[in-house]
Amino acid sequence: MNEATLISLLPFGCFCAFLMLQILFPRRPMPNVWWQTRFIHNLSLFLLNAVIARFVVPLSLLAVAASSYEAGFGLFNLIPAPTWLEVLLTVIVLDFSIYVQHVATHKIPLLWRLHKVHHADREMDVSTAVRFHPVELVLSTGYKAVLIALLGASEMAVAVFVLLLFVGPAFNHSNLQLAQWLDKLLRFVIATPDVHRTHHSVYRREQDTNYGFFLIWWDKWFDTYTEEPMDGHAKMNIGLPRDQESEQTRIDQMLLAPFIHSKAEARQSKAGAQKKP
Ligand SMILES: [Zn+2]
Ligand SMILES: [Zn+2]
């Protein structure tokens, strides 16, 4: 089995593992019929994104690392470091860069229009991990490619990072019940499902916290960490405020959502227009 096949099988393997675990040890009860509809459409979006990544924008992060090495471009190609240190620094720097990117998608209205497709899911489980608008995914891959080139990260470091890119979100989006002691222990280093669920709260003040996709440090250091959701994990509402967003369960609704004015935005622009003399 070659490297490319292995990497393309990784998302599938992670997905199945956490799917099984969340069925065996669920954190919140999942309403059945409704759960299956959103689940199937989340997966459809993932398949569409996989096709775009394979045929439309075939940008391989590993190929970027190989090209930087051949060109002698980027920090680690200019200042060589021991492999373990280079892998560790690459993972930490890229993880922090994704934290910054995630904050930007919440603060910049144009990016939020794309990112809110991820937040419009009214439950959170392993399928939410792959629910991203294709335009957001393309922008995000381009951003990572630039950073990998600037770092001059090796193929091994990028492979480790890509692995975390699959495992981290599949883990912390899963509806998985962890023992309290384990959740507490993991929170010293990584974002657990309970940490990331708070980020999917309907309350904007909770949505604008717990941005970390793998390491939890940045949220703790930059004061964007919320320990527990106000309404508790069992009762909290997930998604976007019901009166502010149109239905986004089907794949066509998800794809069109960034280009449609929500009812709240329409109300705001109408109120703004009425205020003008
Ligand atoms: Zn977010
Ligand atoms: Zn999420």
CSV table of C-alpha atoms and ligand atoms in Angstrom, one decimal:
chain,number,residue,atom,x,y,z
A,1,MET,CA,0.0,0.0,0.0
A,2,ASN,CA,1.6,3.3,-1.0
A,3,GLU,CA,1.6,6.5,1.0
A,4,ALA,CA,-1.2,8.2,-1.0
A,5,THR,CA,-3.5,5.3,-0.5
A,6,LEU,CA,-2.8,5.2,3.2
A,7,ILE,CA,-3.5,8.9,3.6
A,8,SER,CA,-6.7,8.7,1.6
A,9,LEU,CA,-7.9,5.8,3.8
A,10,LEU,CA,-7.1,7.7,7.0
A,11,PRO,CA,-10.2,9.9,7.1
A,12,PHE,CA,-12.4,6.8,6.5
A,13,GLY,CA,-10.6,4.8,9.2
A,14,CYS,CA,-10.9,7.7,11.8
A,15,PHE,CA,-14.5,8.3,10.9
A,16,CYS,CA,-15.5,4.6,11.3
A,17,ALA,CA,-13.6,4.3,14.6
A,18,PHE,CA,-15.2,7.3,16.3
A,19,LEU,CA,-18.6,6.5,14.7
A,20,MET,CA,-18.5,3.1,16.5
A,21,LEU,CA,-17.3,4.6,19.7
A,22,GLN,CA,-20.1,7.2,19.8
A,23,ILE,CA,-22.7,4.5,19.2
A,24,LEU,CA,-21.3,2.5,22.0
A,25,PHE,CA,-20.7,5.3,24.5
A,26,PRO,CA,-23.0,8.3,23.5
A,27,ARG,CA,-22.7,11.6,25.4
A,28,ARG,CA,-26.1,12.9,24.3
A,29,PRO,CA,-29.2,11.0,23.1
A,30,MET,CA,-29.6,11.4,19.3
A,31,PRO,CA,-33.1,11.7,17.8
A,32,ASN,CA,-33.1,8.9,15.3
A,33,VAL,CA,-34.8,10.0,12.0
A,34,TRP,CA,-33.6,13.5,12.1
A,35,TRP,CA,-30.2,12.4,13.0
A,36,GLN,CA,-30.0,10.1,10.0
A,37,THR,CA,-31.1,12.9,7.6
A,38,ARG,CA,-28.4,15.3,8.7
A,39,PHE,CA,-25.8,12.5,8.9
A,40,ILE,CA,-26.4,11.4,5.3
A,41,HIS,CA,-26.2,15.0,4.0
A,42,ASN,CA,-23.1,15.8,6.1
A,43,LEU,CA,-21.5,12.8,4.5
A,44,SER,CA,-22.6,13.8,1.0
A,45,LEU,CA,-20.9,17.2,1.6
A,46,PHE,CA,-17.7,15.3,2.6
A,47,LEU,CA,-17.8,13.2,-0.6
A,48,LEU,CA,-18.3,16.3,-2.7
A,49,ASN,CA,-15.3,17.9,-0.9
A,50,ALA,CA,-13.3,14.7,-1.5
A,51,VAL,CA,-14.0,14.9,-5.3
A,52,ILE,CA,-13.1,18.6,-5.4
A,53,ALA,CA,-9.8,17.9,-3.5
A,54,ARG,CA,-9.0,15.0,-5.9
A,55,PHE,CA,-10.0,16.4,-9.3
A,56,VAL,CA,-10.7,20.1,-9.1
A,57,VAL,CA,-8.1,21.5,-6.7
A,58,PRO,CA,-5.6,18.6,-6.3
A,59,LEU,CA,-3.3,20.5,-3.9
A,60,SER,CA,-1.4,17.9,-1.9
A,61,LEU,CA,0.3,19.2,1.3
A,62,LEU,CA,2.9,16.5,1.0
A,63,ALA,CA,3.7,17.6,-2.5
A,64,VAL,CA,4.2,21.1,-1.2
A,65,ALA,CA,6.7,19.8,1.4
A,66,ALA,CA,8.6,17.8,-1.3
A,67,SER,CA,8.8,20.9,-3.6
A,68,SER,CA,10.0,23.2,-0.8
A,69,TYR,CA,12.7,20.6,0.0
A,70,GLU,CA,13.8,20.4,-3.7
A,71,ALA,CA,13.9,24.1,-4.0
A,72,GLY,CA,15.7,24.5,-0.7
A,73,PHE,CA,12.9,26.9,0.4
A,74,GLY,CA,11.6,27.5,3.9
A,75,LEU,CA,12.9,27.8,7.4
A,76,PHE,CA,13.8,24.2,8.1
A,77,ASN,CA,15.4,23.7,4.7
A,78,LEU,CA,17.6,26.7,5.4
A,79,ILE,CA,18.3,25.9,9.1
A,80,PRO,CA,18.1,22.1,9.5
A,81,ALA,CA,17.0,20.8,12.9
A,82,PRO,CA,16.8,17.2,14.3
A,83,THR,CA,13.8,15.3,12.9
A,84,TRP,CA,12.0,15.1,16.2
A,85,LEU,CA,12.3,18.8,16.9
A,86,GLU,CA,11.3,19.7,13.3
A,87,VAL,CA,8.2,17.5,13.5
A,88,LEU,CA,7.2,18.8,16.9
A,89,LEU,CA,7.7,22.5,15.9
A,90,THR,CA,5.8,22.0,12.6
A,91,VAL,CA,2.8,20.4,14.4
A,92,ILE,CA,2.8,23.2,17.1
A,93,VAL,CA,3.1,26.1,14.6
A,94,LEU,CA,0.5,24.7,12.2
A,95,ASP,CA,-1.9,23.9,15.1
A,96,PHE,CA,-1.5,27.5,16.2
A,97,SER,CA,-2.0,28.8,12.7
A,98,ILE,CA,-5.3,26.9,12.5
A,99,TYR,CA,-6.4,28.4,15.8
A,100,VAL,CA,-5.7,31.9,14.2
A,101,GLN,CA,-7.6,30.9,11.1
A,102,HIS,CA,-10.5,29.6,13.1
A,103,VAL,CA,-10.7,32.9,15.1
A,104,ALA,CA,-10.6,34.8,11.7
A,105,THR,CA,-13.5,32.8,10.3
A,106,HIS,CA,-15.6,33.9,13.3
A,107,LYS,CA,-14.6,37.6,13.2
A,108,ILE,CA,-14.5,38.4,9.5
A,109,PRO,CA,-18.1,38.5,8.2
A,110,LEU,CA,-17.2,37.1,4.7
A,111,LEU,CA,-15.4,34.1,6.2
A,112,TRP,CA,-18.1,33.6,8.8
A,113,ARG,CA,-20.7,33.2,5.9
A,114,LEU,CA,-18.7,30.1,4.8
A,115,HIS,CA,-17.8,28.8,8.3
A,116,LYS,CA,-21.3,29.0,9.6
A,117,VAL,CA,-22.3,26.0,7.4
A,118,HIS,CA,-20.2,24.0,9.9
A,119,HIS,CA,-22.0,25.6,12.8
A,120,ALA,CA,-25.5,25.3,11.4
A,121,ASP,CA,-25.6,21.6,12.2
A,122,ARG,CA,-28.2,21.1,14.9
A,123,GLU,CA,-26.4,18.2,16.5
A,124,MET,CA,-22.8,17.5,16.8
A,125,ASP,CA,-21.3,14.1,16.1
A,126,VAL,CA,-18.5,12.6,14.0
A,127,SER,CA,-20.3,13.7,10.8
A,128,THR,CA,-20.0,17.3,11.8
A,129,ALA,CA,-16.2,17.0,11.6
A,130,VAL,CA,-16.5,16.7,7.8
A,131,ARG,CA,-19.2,19.3,7.3
A,132,PHE,CA,-17.4,22.3,5.7
A,133,HIS,CA,-18.4,24.4,2.7
A,134,PRO,CA,-16.1,23.5,-0.3
A,135,VAL,CA,-14.9,27.2,-0.6
A,136,GLU,CA,-13.8,27.2,3.0
A,137,LEU,CA,-12.0,24.0,2.5
A,138,VAL,CA,-10.2,25.2,-0.6
A,139,LEU,CA,-9.2,28.5,1.2
A,140,SER,CA,-8.0,26.6,4.2
A,141,THR,CA,-5.9,24.1,2.2
A,142,GLY,CA,-4.2,27.0,0.3
A,143,TYR,CA,-3.5,28.7,3.7
A,144,LYS,CA,-1.9,25.5,5.1
A,145,ALA,CA,0.1,25.0,1.8
A,146,VAL,CA,1.6,28.5,2.1
A,147,LEU,CA,2.6,27.9,5.8
A,148,ILE,CA,4.1,24.5,5.0
A,149,ALA,CA,6.2,26.1,2.2
A,150,LEU,CA,7.3,29.0,4.5
A,151,LEU,CA,8.2,26.5,7.3
A,152,GLY,CA,10.1,24.2,4.8
A,153,ALA,CA,8.4,21.4,6.7
A,154,SER,CA,9.5,17.9,5.8
A,155,GLU,CA,7.1,15.3,4.3
A,156,MET,CA,7.2,13.3,7.6
A,157,ALA,CA,6.2,16.4,9.6
A,158,VAL,CA,3.4,17.2,7.2
A,159,ALA,CA,2.2,13.5,7.3
A,160,VAL,CA,2.0,13.7,11.1
A,161,PHE,CA,0.1,17.0,10.9
A,162,VAL,CA,-2.3,15.6,8.3
A,163,LEU,CA,-2.9,12.6,10.5
A,164,LEU,CA,-3.8,15.0,13.4
A,165,LEU,CA,-6.0,16.9,11.0
A,166,PHE,CA,-8.1,13.8,10.6
A,167,VAL,CA,-7.9,12.3,14.1
A,168,GLY,CA,-8.4,15.6,16.1
A,169,PRO,CA,-11.7,16.8,14.5
A,170,ALA,CA,-13.1,13.2,14.3
A,171,PHE,CA,-12.4,12.8,18.0
A,172,ASN,CA,-13.6,16.1,19.3
A,173,HIS,CA,-16.8,16.3,17.2
A,174,SER,CA,-17.9,12.8,18.2
A,175,ASN,CA,-20.8,12.4,20.5
A,176,LEU,CA,-18.5,10.4,22.8
A,177,GLN,CA,-18.9,10.1,26.5
A,178,LEU,CA,-15.4,10.1,28.2
A,179,ALA,CA,-14.9,9.3,31.8
A,180,GLN,CA,-14.6,12.5,33.8
A,181,TRP,CA,-11.1,11.8,34.9
A,182,LEU,CA,-10.0,11.1,31.3
A,183,ASP,CA,-11.6,14.3,30.0
A,184,LYS,CA,-9.9,16.3,32.8
A,185,LEU,CA,-6.5,14.7,32.0
A,186,LEU,CA,-6.8,15.2,28.2
A,187,ARG,CA,-7.7,18.8,28.7
A,188,PHE,CA,-4.2,19.6,29.8
A,189,VAL,CA,-3.1,19.1,26.2
A,190,ILE,CA,-6.0,18.6,23.7
A,191,ALA,CA,-9.5,19.7,23.0
A,192,THR,CA,-11.9,16.9,24.1
A,193,PRO,CA,-15.5,16.4,22.6
A,194,ASP,CA,-17.0,18.3,25.6
A,195,VAL,CA,-14.6,21.3,25.0
A,196,HIS,CA,-15.5,21.5,21.3
A,197,ARG,CA,-19.2,20.9,21.9
A,198,THR,CA,-19.3,24.2,23.8
A,199,HIS,CA,-17.9,25.9,20.6
A,200,HIS,CA,-21.0,24.6,18.8
A,201,SER,CA,-23.5,26.2,21.3
A,202,VAL,CA,-26.2,28.4,19.9
A,203,TYR,CA,-25.0,31.2,22.1
A,204,ARG,CA,-22.5,33.4,20.2
A,205,ARG,CA,-20.5,34.1,23.4
A,206,GLU,CA,-19.8,30.3,23.7
A,207,GLN,CA,-19.3,29.9,19.9
A,208,ASP,CA,-16.6,32.5,20.1
A,209,THR,CA,-14.5,30.3,22.5
A,210,ASN,CA,-12.8,26.9,22.4
A,211,TYR,CA,-11.4,27.4,18.8
A,212,GLY,CA,-8.6,24.8,19.1
A,213,PHE,CA,-8.9,21.9,16.7
A,214,PHE,CA,-6.3,19.7,18.5
A,215,LEU,CA,-4.2,21.5,21.1
A,216,ILE,CA,-6.1,23.3,23.8
A,217,TRP,CA,-3.2,25.6,24.9
A,218,TRP,CA,-4.1,28.5,22.6
A,219,ASP,CA,-7.6,28.9,24.0
A,220,LYS,CA,-6.2,28.8,27.6
A,221,TRP,CA,-3.4,31.2,26.8
A,222,PHE,CA,-5.4,33.7,24.8
A,223,ASP,CA,-8.4,33.7,27.1
A,224,THR,CA,-10.8,32.1,24.6
A,225,TYR,CA,-11.5,29.0,26.8
A,226,THR,CA,-14.9,28.1,28.3
A,227,GLU,CA,-14.8,25.2,30.7
A,228,GLU,CA,-18.5,24.1,30.4
A,229,PRO,CA,-21.5,25.3,28.5
A,230,MET,CA,-24.0,27.5,30.5
A,231,ASP,CA,-26.9,25.0,29.9
A,232,GLY,CA,-24.9,21.8,30.5
A,233,HIS,CA,-23.9,19.3,27.9
A,234,ALA,CA,-27.1,17.2,28.1
A,235,LYS,CA,-29.5,20.2,27.6
A,236,MET,CA,-27.5,22.7,25.6
A,237,ASN,CA,-28.8,23.7,22.1
A,238,ILE,CA,-26.4,23.2,19.3
A,239,GLY,CA,-26.2,25.1,16.0
A,240,LEU,CA,-27.2,28.7,15.1
A,241,PRO,CA,-30.1,30.6,16.7
A,242,ARG,CA,-33.2,29.2,15.2
A,243,ASP,CA,-34.8,32.6,14.3
A,244,GLN,CA,-31.6,33.8,12.6
A,245,GLU,CA,-30.9,31.0,10.2
A,246,SER,CA,-32.6,29.1,7.4
A,247,GLU,CA,-32.8,25.3,7.5
A,248,GLN,CA,-29.4,23.8,6.5
A,249,THR,CA,-29.9,20.0,6.7
A,250,ARG,CA,-29.7,19.1,3.0
A,251,ILE,CA,-26.5,19.4,1.0
A,252,ASP,CA,-28.1,21.9,-1.5
A,253,GLN,CA,-29.1,24.2,1.4
A,254,MET,CA,-25.6,24.0,2.9
A,255,LEU,CA,-23.9,24.8,-0.5
A,256,LEU,CA,-26.2,27.8,-1.1
A,257,ALA,CA,-26.3,29.1,2.5
A,258,PRO,CA,-23.2,31.5,2.3
A,259,PHE,CA,-24.8,33.3,-0.6
A,260,ILE,CA,-28.2,33.8,0.9
A,261,HIS,CA,-29.1,36.5,3.4
A,262,SER,CA,-30.4,35.1,6.6
A,263,LYS,CA,-33.7,36.5,8.0
A,264,ALA,CA,-31.8,38.4,10.7
A,265,GLU,CA,-29.4,39.9,8.1
A,266,ALA,CA,-32.4,40.9,6.0
A,267,ARG,CA,-34.1,42.4,9.0
A,268,GLN,CA,-30.9,44.3,9.9
A,269,SER,CA,-30.5,45.8,6.4
A,270,LYS,CA,-34.2,46.7,6.3
A,271,ALA,CA,-33.9,48.5,9.6
A,272,GLY,CA,-30.7,50.2,8.4
A,273,ALA,CA,-32.5,51.4,5.2
A,274,GLN,CA,-35.5,52.7,7.2
A,275,LYS,CA,-33.3,54.7,9.5
A,276,LYS,CA,-31.8,56.6,6.5
A,277,PRO,CA,-33.6,59.9,5.9
B,1,ZN,ZN,-16.1,27.7,14.6
B,2,ZN,ZN,-16.6,22.1,14.9
